[in-house]
Amino acid sequence: MENKEEMLKIERSIGYILRIGVIVSAVIILIGMLLLYFQPANDQVPTDLWLIFQGVLKLNGEAFIMLGLFCLILTPVLRVVVSIVAFAKEKDYLYVIITLIVLVILIIGMTFGLVEK
């Protein structure tokens, strides 16, 4: 019985992570859209993570939108990480290995995506 309750808590926390990630991303993107409404758009949209953070500090609307999209992309990655922890708590090591492989594939894909700009 205790194991089912623990799994229910983990499933709820995964659901909260997904909901909160989407809401936070949407709010950041809306802030960026409002900033774009009140200030003219730049010719160049920041795509480098460092440039995005610099643009956010300067209240650049495009940078806020890119940050929101970055948060939206990271939300399912965080879900995979939480799933690894959940499977490890269950001592289901086959799924831990499978989920670790998924995480490695996601990281490799994001890394090549950054390199191949």
Coordinates of N, CA, C and O in Angstrom, one line a residue, residues 71-111:
C71 N 12.5 27.5 -21.7 CA 11.8 26.8 -20.5 C 10.8 25.8 -21.0 O 10.7 24.7 -20.4
L72 N 10.1 26.0 -22.0 CA 9.1 25.1 -22.6 C 9.8 23.8 -23.0 O 9.4 22.7 -22.8
I73 N 11.0 24.0 -23.7 CA 11.8 22.8 -24.1 C 12.3 22.0 -22.9 O 12.4 20.8 -23.0
L74 N 12.7 22.7 -21.9 CA 13.3 22.0 -20.7 C 12.3 21.3 -19.9 O 12.7 20.4 -19.1
T75 N 11.0 21.7 -20.0 CA 10.0 21.1 -19.1 C 10.0 19.5 -19.3 O 10.0 18.8 -18.3
P76 N 9.8 19.0 -20.5 CA 9.8 17.5 -20.6 C 11.2 16.9 -20.2 O 11.2 15.7 -19.8
V77 N 12.3 17.6 -20.4 CA 13.5 17.1 -20.0 C 13.6 16.9 -18.5 O 14.0 15.9 -17.9
L78 N 13.0 17.9 -17.8 CA 12.9 17.8 -16.3 C 12.0 16.6 -15.9 O 12.3 15.9 -14.9
R79 N 11.0 16.4 -16.7 CA 10.1 15.2 -16.4 C 10.8 13.9 -16.6 O 10.6 13.0 -15.8
V80 N 11.7 13.8 -17.5 CA 12.5 12.6 -17.7 C 13.5 12.4 -16.5 O 13.6 11.3 -16.0
V81 N 14.0 13.5 -16.0 CA 14.9 13.4 -14.8 C 14.1 12.9 -13.6 O 14.6 12.0 -12.9
V82 N 12.9 13.4 -13.4 CA 12.1 13.0 -12.3 C 11.7 11.6 -12.5 O 11.6 10.8 -11.5
S83 N 11.5 11.1 -13.7 CA 11.1 9.7 -13.9 C 12.3 8.8 -13.5 O 12.0 7.7 -13.0
I84 N 13.5 9.2 -13.8 CA 14.6 8.4 -13.4 C 14.6 8.2 -11.9 O 14.8 7.1 -11.4
V85 N 14.4 9.3 -11.2 CA 14.4 9.2 -9.7 C 13.2 8.3 -9.3 O 13.4 7.4 -8.4
A86 N 12.1 8.4 -9.9 CA 10.9 7.6 -9.5 C 11.2 6.1 -9.8 O 10.9 5.3 -8.9
F87 N 11.8 5.8 -10.9 CA 12.1 4.4 -11.2 C 13.2 3.8 -10.3 O 13.1 2.7 -9.9
A88 N 14.1 4.7 -9.9 CA 15.2 4.3 -9.0 C 14.6 4.0 -7.6 O 15.0 3.0 -6.9
K89 N 13.6 4.8 -7.2 CA 12.9 4.5 -5.9 C 12.2 3.2 -5.9 O 12.1 2.5 -4.9
E90 N 11.6 2.9 -7.1 CA 10.9 1.6 -7.2 C 11.8 0.4 -7.4 O 11.4 -0.7 -7.4
K91 N 13.1 0.7 -7.5 CA 14.1 -0.3 -7.8 C 13.8 -1.0 -9.1 O 14.1 -2.2 -9.3
D92 N 13.3 -0.3 -10.1 CA 13.0 -0.8 -11.4 C 14.2 -0.4 -12.3 O 14.1 0.6 -13.1
Y93 N 15.3 -1.1 -12.2 CA 16.5 -0.7 -12.9 C 16.5 -0.8 -14.4 O 17.2 0.0 -15.0
L94 N 15.6 -1.6 -14.9 CA 15.5 -1.7 -16.4 C 15.0 -0.3 -16.9 O 15.5 0.2 -17.9
Y95 N 14.0 0.2 -16.3 CA 13.4 1.5 -16.7 C 14.3 2.7 -16.3 O 14.3 3.7 -17.0
V96 N 15.1 2.5 -15.3 CA 16.1 3.5 -15.0 C 17.1 3.6 -16.2 O 17.4 4.7 -16.7
I97 N 17.6 2.5 -16.6 CA 18.5 2.4 -17.7 C 17.9 3.0 -19.0 O 18.5 3.8 -19.7
I98 N 16.7 2.6 -19.3 CA 16.0 3.1 -20.5 C 15.8 4.6 -20.5 O 16.0 5.3 -21.4
T99 N 15.4 5.1 -19.3 CA 15.1 6.5 -19.2 C 16.4 7.3 -19.2 O 16.5 8.4 -19.7
L100 N 17.5 6.7 -18.7 CA 18.8 7.4 -18.8 C 19.2 7.5 -20.2 O 19.8 8.5 -20.6
I101 N 19.0 6.4 -21.0 CA 19.3 6.5 -22.4 C 18.5 7.6 -23.1 O 19.0 8.3 -23.9
V102 N 17.2 7.7 -22.8 CA 16.4 8.8 -23.3 C 17.0 10.1 -23.0 O 17.1 11.0 -23.8
L103 N 17.4 10.3 -21.7 CA 18.0 11.6 -21.3 C 19.3 11.9 -22.0 O 19.5 13.0 -22.5
V104 N 20.1 10.9 -22.2 CA 21.3 11.1 -23.0 C 21.0 11.5 -24.4 O 21.7 12.4 -25.0
I105 N 20.0 10.8 -25.0 CA 19.7 11.2 -26.4 C 19.1 12.6 -26.5 O 19.5 13.4 -27.4
L106 N 18.3 13.0 -25.5 CA 17.9 14.4 -25.4 C 19.0 15.4 -25.3 O 19.1 16.4 -26.0
I107 N 20.0 15.1 -24.4 CA 21.1 16.0 -24.2 C 22.0 16.1 -25.5 O 22.4 17.1 -25.9
I108 N 22.2 14.9 -26.1 CA 23.0 14.9 -27.4 C 22.2 15.7 -28.4 O 22.9 16.5 -29.1
G109 N 20.9 15.5 -28.5 CA 20.2 16.3 -29.5 C 20.2 17.8 -29.3 O 20.4 18.5 -30.2
M110 N 20.1 18.2 -28.0 CA 20.1 19.6 -27.7 C 21.5 20.2 -28.0 O 21.7 21.3 -28.5
T111 N 22.6 19.4 -27.7 CA 23.9 19.8 -27.9 C 24.2 20.0 -29.4 O 24.8 21.0 -29.8

